[in-house]
mmCIF file with all atom_site columns, C-alpha atoms in Angstrom:
data_model
loop_
_atom_site.group_PDB
_atom_site.id
_atom_site.type_symbol
_atom_site.label_atom_id
_atom_site.label_alt_id
_atom_site.label_comp_id
_atom_site.label_asym_id
_atom_site.label_entity_id
_atom_site.label_seq_id
_atom_site.pdbx_PDB_ins_code
_atom_site.Cartn_x
_atom_site.Cartn_y
_atom_site.Cartn_z
_atom_site.occupancy
_atom_site.B_iso_or_equiv
_atom_site.pdbx_formal_charge
_atom_site.auth_seq_id
_atom_site.auth_comp_id
_atom_site.auth_asym_id
_atom_site.auth_atom_id
_atom_site.pdbx_PDB_model_num
ATOM 1   C CA . MET A 1 1   ? -139.134 19.652  8.717   1.00 63.00 ? 136 MET A CA 1
ATOM 2   C CA . ASP A 1 2   ? -141.968 18.276  9.914   1.00 85.00 ? 137 ASP A CA 1
ATOM 3   C CA . LYS A 1 3   ? -141.744 15.065  11.861  1.00 92.00 ? 138 LYS A CA 1
ATOM 4   C CA . PHE A 1 4   ? -144.541 12.843  11.502  1.00 93.00 ? 139 PHE A CA 1
ATOM 5   C CA . LEU A 1 5   ? -143.127 9.843   13.593  1.00 93.00 ? 140 LEU A CA 1
ATOM 6   C CA . THR A 1 6   ? -140.183 10.050  15.729  1.00 95.00 ? 141 THR A CA 1
ATOM 7   C CA . GLY A 1 7   ? -137.698 7.565   17.048  1.00 96.00 ? 142 GLY A CA 1
ATOM 8   C CA . GLN A 1 8   ? -134.208 7.355   18.059  1.00 96.00 ? 143 GLN A CA 1
ATOM 9   C CA . LYS A 1 9   ? -132.008 6.874   14.954  1.00 96.00 ? 144 LYS A CA 1
ATOM 10  C CA . VAL A 1 10  ? -134.843 7.923   12.309  1.00 97.00 ? 145 VAL A CA 1
ATOM 11  C CA . TYR A 1 11  ? -138.099 10.311  11.823  1.00 97.00 ? 146 TYR A CA 1
ATOM 12  C CA . LEU A 1 12  ? -140.493 9.982   9.361   1.00 97.00 ? 147 LEU A CA 1
ATOM 13  C CA . ARG A 1 13  ? -141.860 12.849  7.404   1.00 95.00 ? 148 ARG A CA 1
ATOM 14  C CA . HIS A 1 14  ? -143.890 13.425  4.286   1.00 90.00 ? 149 HIS A CA 1
ATOM 15  C CA . PHE A 1 15  ? -142.438 13.972  1.098   1.00 85.00 ? 150 PHE A CA 1
ATOM 16  C CA . GLN A 1 16  ? -141.530 17.480  -0.364  1.00 83.00 ? 151 GLN A CA 1
ATOM 17  C CA . LYS A 1 17  ? -140.690 17.773  -4.393  1.00 79.00 ? 152 LYS A CA 1
ATOM 18  C CA . GLU A 1 18  ? -136.648 17.625  -3.443  1.00 82.00 ? 153 GLU A CA 1
ATOM 19  C CA . ASP A 1 19  ? -137.026 14.380  -2.344  1.00 83.00 ? 154 ASP A CA 1
ATOM 20  C CA . TYR A 1 20  ? -137.794 12.823  -5.658  1.00 77.00 ? 155 TYR A CA 1
ATOM 21  C CA . LYS A 1 21  ? -134.173 13.322  -6.728  1.00 78.00 ? 156 LYS A CA 1
ATOM 22  C CA . HIS A 1 22  ? -132.894 11.227  -3.797  1.00 79.00 ? 157 HIS A CA 1
ATOM 23  C CA . ILE A 1 23  ? -135.417 8.061   -5.187  1.00 79.00 ? 158 ILE A CA 1
ATOM 24  C CA . SER A 1 24  ? -133.860 8.891   -8.553  1.00 76.00 ? 159 SER A CA 1
ATOM 25  C CA . LYS A 1 25  ? -130.084 8.499   -7.001  1.00 78.00 ? 160 LYS A CA 1
ATOM 26  C CA . ALA A 1 26  ? -130.746 5.498   -5.105  1.00 77.00 ? 161 ALA A CA 1
ATOM 27  C CA . LEU A 1 27  ? -132.641 3.668   -8.232  1.00 71.00 ? 162 LEU A CA 1
ATOM 28  C CA . SER A 1 28  ? -128.786 4.119   -9.792  1.00 73.00 ? 163 SER A CA 1
ATOM 29  C CA . TYR A 1 29  ? -127.341 1.343   -7.624  1.00 70.00 ? 164 TYR A CA 1
ATOM 30  C CA . PRO A 1 30  ? -127.379 -1.866  -8.860  1.00 71.00 ? 165 PRO A CA 1
ATOM 31  C CA . GLU A 1 31  ? -128.038 -3.564  -5.226  1.00 75.00 ? 166 GLU A CA 1
ATOM 32  C CA . ILE A 1 32  ? -130.854 -1.090  -4.471  1.00 72.00 ? 167 ILE A CA 1
ATOM 33  C CA . ARG A 1 33  ? -132.381 -1.808  -7.783  1.00 70.00 ? 168 ARG A CA 1
ATOM 34  C CA . LYS A 1 34  ? -132.104 -5.840  -6.844  1.00 71.00 ? 169 LYS A CA 1
ATOM 35  C CA . MET A 1 35  ? -133.658 -5.288  -3.714  1.00 73.00 ? 170 MET A CA 1
ATOM 36  C CA . THR A 1 36  ? -136.886 -3.819  -5.115  1.00 75.00 ? 171 THR A CA 1
ATOM 37  C CA . GLY A 1 37  ? -136.647 -6.381  -7.983  1.00 73.00 ? 172 GLY A CA 1
ATOM 38  C CA . LEU A 1 38  ? -136.818 -3.026  -10.073 1.00 70.00 ? 173 LEU A CA 1
ATOM 39  C CA . GLN A 1 39  ? -135.620 -3.839  -13.531 1.00 64.00 ? 174 GLN A CA 1
ATOM 40  C CA . GLN A 1 40  ? -136.612 -0.596  -15.864 1.00 70.00 ? 175 GLN A CA 1
ATOM 41  C CA . PHE A 1 41  ? -135.377 2.969   -16.087 1.00 69.00 ? 176 PHE A CA 1
ATOM 42  C CA . LEU A 1 42  ? -137.338 5.683   -14.388 1.00 72.00 ? 177 LEU A CA 1
ATOM 43  C CA . THR A 1 43  ? -136.954 8.856   -15.174 1.00 74.00 ? 178 THR A CA 1
ATOM 44  C CA . PRO A 1 44  ? -136.972 11.409  -12.698 1.00 73.00 ? 179 PRO A CA 1
ATOM 45  C CA . GLN A 1 45  ? -140.388 12.520  -14.271 1.00 77.00 ? 180 GLN A CA 1
ATOM 46  C CA . LYS A 1 46  ? -141.867 9.255   -13.884 1.00 79.00 ? 181 LYS A CA 1
ATOM 47  C CA . ILE A 1 47  ? -140.972 9.043   -10.518 1.00 75.00 ? 182 ILE A CA 1
ATOM 48  C CA . GLU A 1 48  ? -142.336 12.507  -9.596  1.00 76.00 ? 183 GLU A CA 1
ATOM 49  C CA . LYS A 1 49  ? -145.538 11.685  -11.142 1.00 78.00 ? 184 LYS A CA 1
ATOM 50  C CA . ALA A 1 50  ? -146.084 8.452   -9.425  1.00 77.00 ? 185 ALA A CA 1
ATOM 51  C CA . TYR A 1 51  ? -145.519 10.113  -6.169  1.00 76.00 ? 186 TYR A CA 1
ATOM 52  C CA . ASP A 1 52  ? -147.800 12.712  -6.880  1.00 78.00 ? 187 ASP A CA 1
ATOM 53  C CA . ALA A 1 53  ? -150.490 10.185  -7.672  1.00 78.00 ? 188 ALA A CA 1
ATOM 54  C CA . PHE A 1 54  ? -149.389 8.500   -4.576  1.00 79.00 ? 189 PHE A CA 1
ATOM 55  C CA . ALA A 1 55  ? -150.178 11.753  -2.395  1.00 77.00 ? 190 ALA A CA 1
ATOM 56  C CA . LEU A 1 56  ? -153.623 11.740  -3.545  1.00 77.00 ? 191 LEU A CA 1
ATOM 57  C CA . ALA A 1 57  ? -154.570 8.466   -2.440  1.00 84.00 ? 192 ALA A CA 1
ATOM 58  C CA . ASP A 1 58  ? -156.572 8.003   0.589   1.00 89.00 ? 193 ASP A CA 1
ATOM 59  C CA . ASN A 1 59  ? -155.695 4.339   1.229   1.00 94.00 ? 194 ASN A CA 1
ATOM 60  C CA . ARG A 1 60  ? -151.626 4.946   1.661   1.00 93.00 ? 195 ARG A CA 1
ATOM 61  C CA . LEU A 1 61  ? -149.477 7.078   3.322   1.00 94.00 ? 196 LEU A CA 1
ATOM 62  C CA . ASP A 1 62  ? -146.023 7.427   1.644   1.00 92.00 ? 197 ASP A CA 1
ATOM 63  C CA . LEU A 1 63  ? -143.173 8.946   3.964   1.00 94.00 ? 198 LEU A CA 1
ATOM 64  C CA . VAL A 1 64  ? -139.169 9.854   3.752   1.00 94.00 ? 199 VAL A CA 1
ATOM 65  C CA . ILE A 1 65  ? -137.204 8.290   6.300   1.00 96.00 ? 200 ILE A CA 1
ATOM 66  C CA . ALA A 1 66  ? -134.421 10.702  7.696   1.00 96.00 ? 201 ALA A CA 1
ATOM 67  C CA . SER A 1 67  ? -131.501 10.695  9.822   1.00 95.00 ? 202 SER A CA 1
ATOM 68  C CA . MET A 1 68  ? -132.292 11.949  13.482  1.00 94.00 ? 203 MET A CA 1
ATOM 69  C CA . GLU A 1 69  ? -128.729 12.968  13.758  1.00 93.00 ? 204 GLU A CA 1
ATOM 70  C CA . THR A 1 70  ? -128.088 14.648  10.306  1.00 93.00 ? 205 THR A CA 1
ATOM 71  C CA . ASP A 1 71  ? -131.839 14.847  8.738   1.00 93.00 ? 206 ASP A CA 1
ATOM 72  C CA . GLU A 1 72  ? -129.727 13.391  5.616   1.00 92.00 ? 207 GLU A CA 1
ATOM 73  C CA . VAL A 1 73  ? -132.722 11.245  3.471   1.00 93.00 ? 208 VAL A CA 1
ATOM 74  C CA . VAL A 1 74  ? -131.709 7.560   3.853   1.00 94.00 ? 209 VAL A CA 1
ATOM 75  C CA . GLY A 1 75  ? -134.813 5.935   2.376   1.00 93.00 ? 210 GLY A CA 1
ATOM 76  C CA . ASP A 1 76  ? -138.595 5.835   2.064   1.00 93.00 ? 211 ASP A CA 1
ATOM 77  C CA . LEU A 1 77  ? -141.546 3.857   2.964   1.00 95.00 ? 212 LEU A CA 1
ATOM 78  C CA . ALA A 1 78  ? -145.083 3.052   2.469   1.00 94.00 ? 213 ALA A CA 1
ATOM 79  C CA . LEU A 1 79  ? -148.231 2.000   4.359   1.00 97.00 ? 214 LEU A CA 1
ATOM 80  C CA . ASN A 1 80  ? -150.274 1.244   1.420   1.00 96.00 ? 215 ASN A CA 1
ATOM 81  C CA . GLU A 1 81  ? -153.372 -0.630  0.174   1.00 96.00 ? 216 GLU A CA 1
ATOM 82  C CA . ILE A 1 82  ? -154.954 0.018   3.784   1.00 97.00 ? 217 ILE A CA 1
ATOM 83  C CA . ASP A 1 83  ? -158.427 -1.808  4.107   1.00 98.00 ? 218 ASP A CA 1
ATOM 84  C CA . HIS A 1 84  ? -160.251 0.089   7.057   1.00 96.00 ? 219 HIS A CA 1
ATOM 85  C CA . LEU A 1 85  ? -163.066 -2.527  6.595   1.00 97.00 ? 220 LEU A CA 1
ATOM 86  C CA . ASN A 1 86  ? -160.998 -5.454  7.191   1.00 98.00 ? 221 ASN A CA 1
ATOM 87  C CA . ARG A 1 87  ? -158.184 -3.683  9.127   1.00 98.00 ? 222 ARG A CA 1
ATOM 88  C CA . ASN A 1 88  ? -155.281 -4.529  6.984   1.00 98.00 ? 223 ASN A CA 1
ATOM 89  C CA . GLY A 1 89  ? -152.375 -2.974  5.147   1.00 98.00 ? 224 GLY A CA 1
ATOM 90  C CA . ASN A 1 90  ? -149.359 -3.704  2.934   1.00 98.00 ? 225 ASN A CA 1
ATOM 91  C CA . ILE A 1 91  ? -145.909 -1.965  3.779   1.00 97.00 ? 226 ILE A CA 1
ATOM 92  C CA . ARG A 1 92  ? -142.683 -1.633  1.865   1.00 94.00 ? 227 ARG A CA 1
ATOM 93  C CA . ILE A 1 93  ? -139.155 -0.029  2.155   1.00 94.00 ? 228 ILE A CA 1
ATOM 94  C CA . ALA A 1 94  ? -136.229 1.583   0.762   1.00 90.00 ? 229 ALA A CA 1
ATOM 95  C CA . LEU A 1 95  ? -132.924 2.681   2.050   1.00 90.00 ? 230 LEU A CA 1
ATOM 96  C CA . HIS A 1 96  ? -131.295 4.805   -0.746  1.00 87.00 ? 231 HIS A CA 1
ATOM 97  C CA . ASP A 1 97  ? -127.577 3.932   -0.012  1.00 84.00 ? 232 ASP A CA 1
ATOM 98  C CA . PRO A 1 98  ? -125.658 1.009   0.565   1.00 84.00 ? 233 PRO A CA 1
ATOM 99  C CA . ASP A 1 99  ? -124.117 2.647   2.905   1.00 86.00 ? 234 ASP A CA 1
ATOM 100 C CA . PHE A 1 100 ? -127.244 2.662   5.216   1.00 87.00 ? 235 PHE A CA 1
ATOM 101 C CA . PHE A 1 101 ? -127.509 -1.168  5.105   1.00 88.00 ? 236 PHE A CA 1
ATOM 102 C CA . GLY A 1 102 ? -127.075 -2.622  8.598   1.00 89.00 ? 237 GLY A CA 1
ATOM 103 C CA . LYS A 1 103 ? -127.325 0.281   10.606  1.00 91.00 ? 238 LYS A CA 1
ATOM 104 C CA . GLY A 1 104 ? -131.135 -0.378  12.248  1.00 93.00 ? 239 GLY A CA 1
ATOM 105 C CA . TYR A 1 105 ? -132.594 2.480   10.130  1.00 96.00 ? 240 TYR A CA 1
ATOM 106 C CA . GLY A 1 106 ? -134.940 0.465   8.142   1.00 95.00 ? 241 GLY A CA 1
ATOM 107 C CA . THR A 1 107 ? -136.100 -1.919  11.427  1.00 95.00 ? 242 THR A CA 1
ATOM 108 C CA . GLU A 1 108 ? -136.497 1.195   13.364  1.00 97.00 ? 243 GLU A CA 1
ATOM 109 C CA . ALA A 1 109 ? -138.738 3.115   10.464  1.00 97.00 ? 244 ALA A CA 1
ATOM 110 C CA . LEU A 1 110 ? -140.692 -0.003  10.369  1.00 97.00 ? 245 LEU A CA 1
ATOM 111 C CA . LYS A 1 111 ? -141.217 -0.358  13.558  1.00 98.00 ? 246 LYS A CA 1
ATOM 112 C CA . LEU A 1 112 ? -142.509 3.465   13.862  1.00 98.00 ? 247 LEU A CA 1
ATOM 113 C CA . ILE A 1 113 ? -144.979 2.818   10.785  1.00 98.00 ? 248 ILE A CA 1
ATOM 114 C CA . LEU A 1 114 ? -146.143 -0.530  12.063  1.00 98.00 ? 249 LEU A CA 1
ATOM 115 C CA . GLU A 1 115 ? -146.906 1.277   15.347  1.00 97.00 ? 250 GLU A CA 1
ATOM 116 C CA . HIS A 1 116 ? -148.641 4.189   13.552  1.00 98.00 ? 251 HIS A CA 1
ATOM 117 C CA . GLY A 1 117 ? -150.620 1.403   11.579  1.00 98.00 ? 252 GLY A CA 1
ATOM 118 C CA . PHE A 1 118 ? -151.727 -1.112  14.431  1.00 98.00 ? 253 PHE A CA 1
ATOM 119 C CA . LEU A 1 119 ? -152.031 2.014   17.253  1.00 97.00 ? 254 LEU A CA 1
ATOM 120 C CA . THR A 1 120 ? -153.230 4.743   15.691  1.00 97.00 ? 255 THR A CA 1
ATOM 121 C CA . LEU A 1 121 ? -155.074 3.429   12.323  1.00 97.00 ? 256 LEU A CA 1
ATOM 122 C CA . ASN A 1 122 ? -156.253 0.401   14.426  1.00 98.00 ? 257 ASN A CA 1
ATOM 123 C CA . LEU A 1 123 ? -155.227 -1.954  11.488  1.00 98.00 ? 258 LEU A CA 1
ATOM 124 C CA . TYR A 1 124 ? -154.978 -5.845  12.738  1.00 98.00 ? 259 TYR A CA 1
ATOM 125 C CA . ARG A 1 125 ? -152.456 -7.557  10.134  1.00 98.00 ? 260 ARG A CA 1
ATOM 126 C CA . ILE A 1 126 ? -149.690 -5.501  8.009   1.00 98.00 ? 261 ILE A CA 1
ATOM 127 C CA . GLY A 1 127 ? -148.333 -7.895  5.010   1.00 98.00 ? 262 GLY A CA 1
ATOM 128 C CA . LEU A 1 128 ? -145.273 -7.501  2.745   1.00 98.00 ? 263 LEU A CA 1
ATOM 129 C CA . CYS A 1 129 ? -143.626 -9.138  0.041   1.00 96.00 ? 264 CYS A CA 1
ATOM 130 C CA . VAL A 1 130 ? -139.722 -9.571  -0.067  1.00 96.00 ? 265 VAL A CA 1
ATOM 131 C CA . TYR A 1 131 ? -137.630 -11.660 -2.438  1.00 94.00 ? 266 TYR A CA 1
ATOM 132 C CA . SER A 1 132 ? -135.966 -14.713 -1.545  1.00 95.00 ? 267 SER A CA 1
ATOM 133 C CA . TYR A 1 133 ? -132.332 -13.129 -1.568  1.00 93.00 ? 268 TYR A CA 1
ATOM 134 C CA . ASN A 1 134 ? -133.195 -10.514 0.805   1.00 93.00 ? 269 ASN A CA 1
ATOM 135 C CA . ASP A 1 135 ? -131.652 -12.055 3.703   1.00 93.00 ? 270 ASP A CA 1
ATOM 136 C CA . ARG A 1 136 ? -130.827 -8.755  5.714   1.00 91.00 ? 271 ARG A CA 1
ATOM 137 C CA . GLY A 1 137 ? -134.632 -7.649  4.682   1.00 93.00 ? 272 GLY A CA 1
ATOM 138 C CA . ILE A 1 138 ? -136.101 -11.250 6.059   1.00 96.00 ? 273 ILE A CA 1
ATOM 139 C CA . LYS A 1 139 ? -134.289 -10.968 9.569   1.00 95.00 ? 274 LYS A CA 1
ATOM 140 C CA . SER A 1 140 ? -135.187 -7.458  9.891   1.00 94.00 ? 275 SER A CA 1
ATOM 141 C CA . TYR A 1 141 ? -139.181 -8.229  9.236   1.00 96.00 ? 276 TYR A CA 1
ATOM 142 C CA . GLU A 1 142 ? -139.002 -11.374 11.748  1.00 97.00 ? 277 GLU A CA 1
ATOM 143 C CA . LYS A 1 143 ? -137.630 -8.738  14.646  1.00 96.00 ? 278 LYS A CA 1
ATOM 144 C CA . LEU A 1 144 ? -140.860 -7.184  14.080  1.00 97.00 ? 279 LEU A CA 1
ATOM 145 C CA . GLY A 1 145 ? -142.834 -10.416 14.100  1.00 98.00 ? 280 GLY A CA 1
ATOM 146 C CA . PHE A 1 146 ? -143.496 -10.947 10.671  1.00 98.00 ? 281 PHE A CA 1
ATOM 147 C CA . LYS A 1 147 ? -144.075 -14.698 9.834   1.00 98.00 ? 282 LYS A CA 1
ATOM 148 C CA . GLN A 1 148 ? -144.065 -16.334 6.266   1.00 98.00 ? 283 GLN A CA 1
ATOM 149 C CA . GLU A 1 149 ? -147.220 -17.116 5.067   1.00 98.00 ? 284 GLU A CA 1
ATOM 150 C CA . GLY A 1 150 ? -146.499 -18.240 1.711   1.00 98.00 ? 285 GLY A CA 1
ATOM 151 C CA . VAL A 1 151 ? -144.471 -18.047 -1.396  1.00 98.00 ? 286 VAL A CA 1
ATOM 152 C CA . ILE A 1 152 ? -144.942 -16.889 -5.344  1.00 97.00 ? 287 ILE A CA 1
ATOM 153 C CA . ARG A 1 153 ? -142.073 -19.391 -6.851  1.00 98.00 ? 288 ARG A CA 1
ATOM 154 C CA . GLY A 1 154 ? -139.876 -17.903 -9.557  1.00 97.00 ? 289 GLY A CA 1
ATOM 155 C CA . GLU A 1 155 ? -141.887 -14.427 -9.332  1.00 94.00 ? 290 GLU A CA 1
ATOM 156 C CA . LEU A 1 156 ? -139.103 -12.866 -10.209 1.00 93.00 ? 291 LEU A CA 1
ATOM 157 C CA . PHE A 1 157 ? -136.665 -13.069 -13.372 1.00 93.00 ? 292 PHE A CA 1
ATOM 158 C CA . TYR A 1 158 ? -133.567 -10.930 -12.632 1.00 89.00 ? 293 TYR A CA 1
ATOM 159 C CA . GLU A 1 159 ? -129.978 -11.192 -13.969 1.00 88.00 ? 294 GLU A CA 1
ATOM 160 C CA . GLY A 1 160 ? -130.750 -14.622 -15.512 1.00 92.00 ? 295 GLY A CA 1
ATOM 161 C CA . GLU A 1 161 ? -132.459 -16.377 -12.888 1.00 93.00 ? 296 GLU A CA 1
ATOM 162 C CA . TYR A 1 162 ? -136.009 -16.812 -11.387 1.00 96.00 ? 297 TYR A CA 1
ATOM 163 C CA . HIS A 1 163 ? -136.316 -15.909 -7.170  1.00 95.00 ? 298 HIS A CA 1
ATOM 164 C CA . ASP A 1 164 ? -139.322 -16.416 -5.309  1.00 96.00 ? 299 ASP A CA 1
ATOM 165 C CA . ASN A 1 165 ? -141.073 -13.669 -3.813  1.00 97.00 ? 300 ASN A CA 1
ATOM 166 C CA . ILE A 1 166 ? -142.043 -14.646 0.007   1.00 97.00 ? 301 ILE A CA 1
ATOM 167 C CA . ILE A 1 167 ? -145.339 -13.289 1.301   1.00 98.00 ? 302 ILE A CA 1
ATOM 168 C CA . MET A 1 168 ? -144.612 -12.020 4.762   1.00 98.00 ? 303 MET A CA 1
ATOM 169 C CA . GLY A 1 169 ? -147.598 -11.004 7.594   1.00 98.00 ? 304 GLY A CA 1
ATOM 170 C CA . VAL A 1 170 ? -147.879 -9.649  11.026  1.00 98.00 ? 305 VAL A CA 1
ATOM 171 C CA . LEU A 1 171 ? -150.799 -9.375  13.581  1.00 98.00 ? 306 LEU A CA 1
ATOM 172 C CA . ARG A 1 172 ? -151.332 -6.399  15.667  1.00 98.00 ? 307 ARG A CA 1
ATOM 173 C CA . ASP A 1 173 ? -150.717 -8.857  18.902  1.00 97.00 ? 308 ASP A CA 1
ATOM 174 C CA . GLU A 1 174 ? -147.364 -10.506 17.024  1.00 98.00 ? 309 GLU A CA 1
ATOM 175 C CA . PHE A 1 175 ? -145.957 -7.237  16.588  1.00 98.00 ? 310 PHE A CA 1
ATOM 176 C CA . LEU A 1 176 ? -146.837 -6.159  20.329  1.00 97.00 ? 311 LEU A CA 1
ATOM 177 C CA . VAL A 1 177 ? -144.903 -8.979  21.515  1.00 97.00 ? 312 VAL A CA 1
ATOM 178 C CA . ALA A 1 178 ? -141.713 -8.734  19.105  1.00 97.00 ? 313 ALA A CA 1
ATOM 179 C CA . VAL A 1 179 ? -141.162 -5.243  20.171  1.00 95.00 ? 314 VAL A CA 1
ATOM 180 C CA . LYS A 1 180 ? -140.864 -5.575  23.657  1.00 91.00 ? 315 LYS A CA 1
ATOM 181 C CA . LYS A 1 181 ? -138.216 -7.889  23.402  1.00 64.00 ? 316 LYS A CA 1
#
C-alpha cells in the first residue's frame, strides 16, 4: 500500500479500482447519505466514472482513509478546488460506516490533509461546507481551527425538511494554533 500521509490511527493513500466498491457500500447507509446530502442513487459505474475523471483533474487530490492497524478502508476525502494563484482550496470527507464514527478517524485524516495543504502546497485558506444537522462534523472541524464564515439558508431539502449549509474556513495560522493545543 502506498501510504501518502500517515498518522497514529489512519493513513491516507491514493485510490485504487477496488476502492470504488467501498464508496458504493458506504452510500447504502442512510446516515452516510444524510451526512453528505446525497439523495440520488449512484451506481458503481457512475462512482467509478466520477473518480476516473477526478484523477485527471490537476486541481484536486482524492484519497482513501485507511486504518493504520488493519489497513481497512474507513473513508475517503478530497482536497479539491485547489487554486495555487490565490492559495486556497476546499475539502470534503466521508467515513464509510457509522461504526467508524466517534473514533477520531475523521479528525486525524483532516489534520493530515490540512497539514499537506498548508505546509506542502503552501495554501493560505481551506474551506468546506457542512449541513447544520452534522454536529459531530462541526465539532471536529472546530477542533482543527475552522470558523463559521456564512450560512446558505435552506439549501438542502432532505426528508421533507429544509436544512442550512454552513460555510466554514480555516486559515493557515489558525490551523497551526489549533493543532498545537
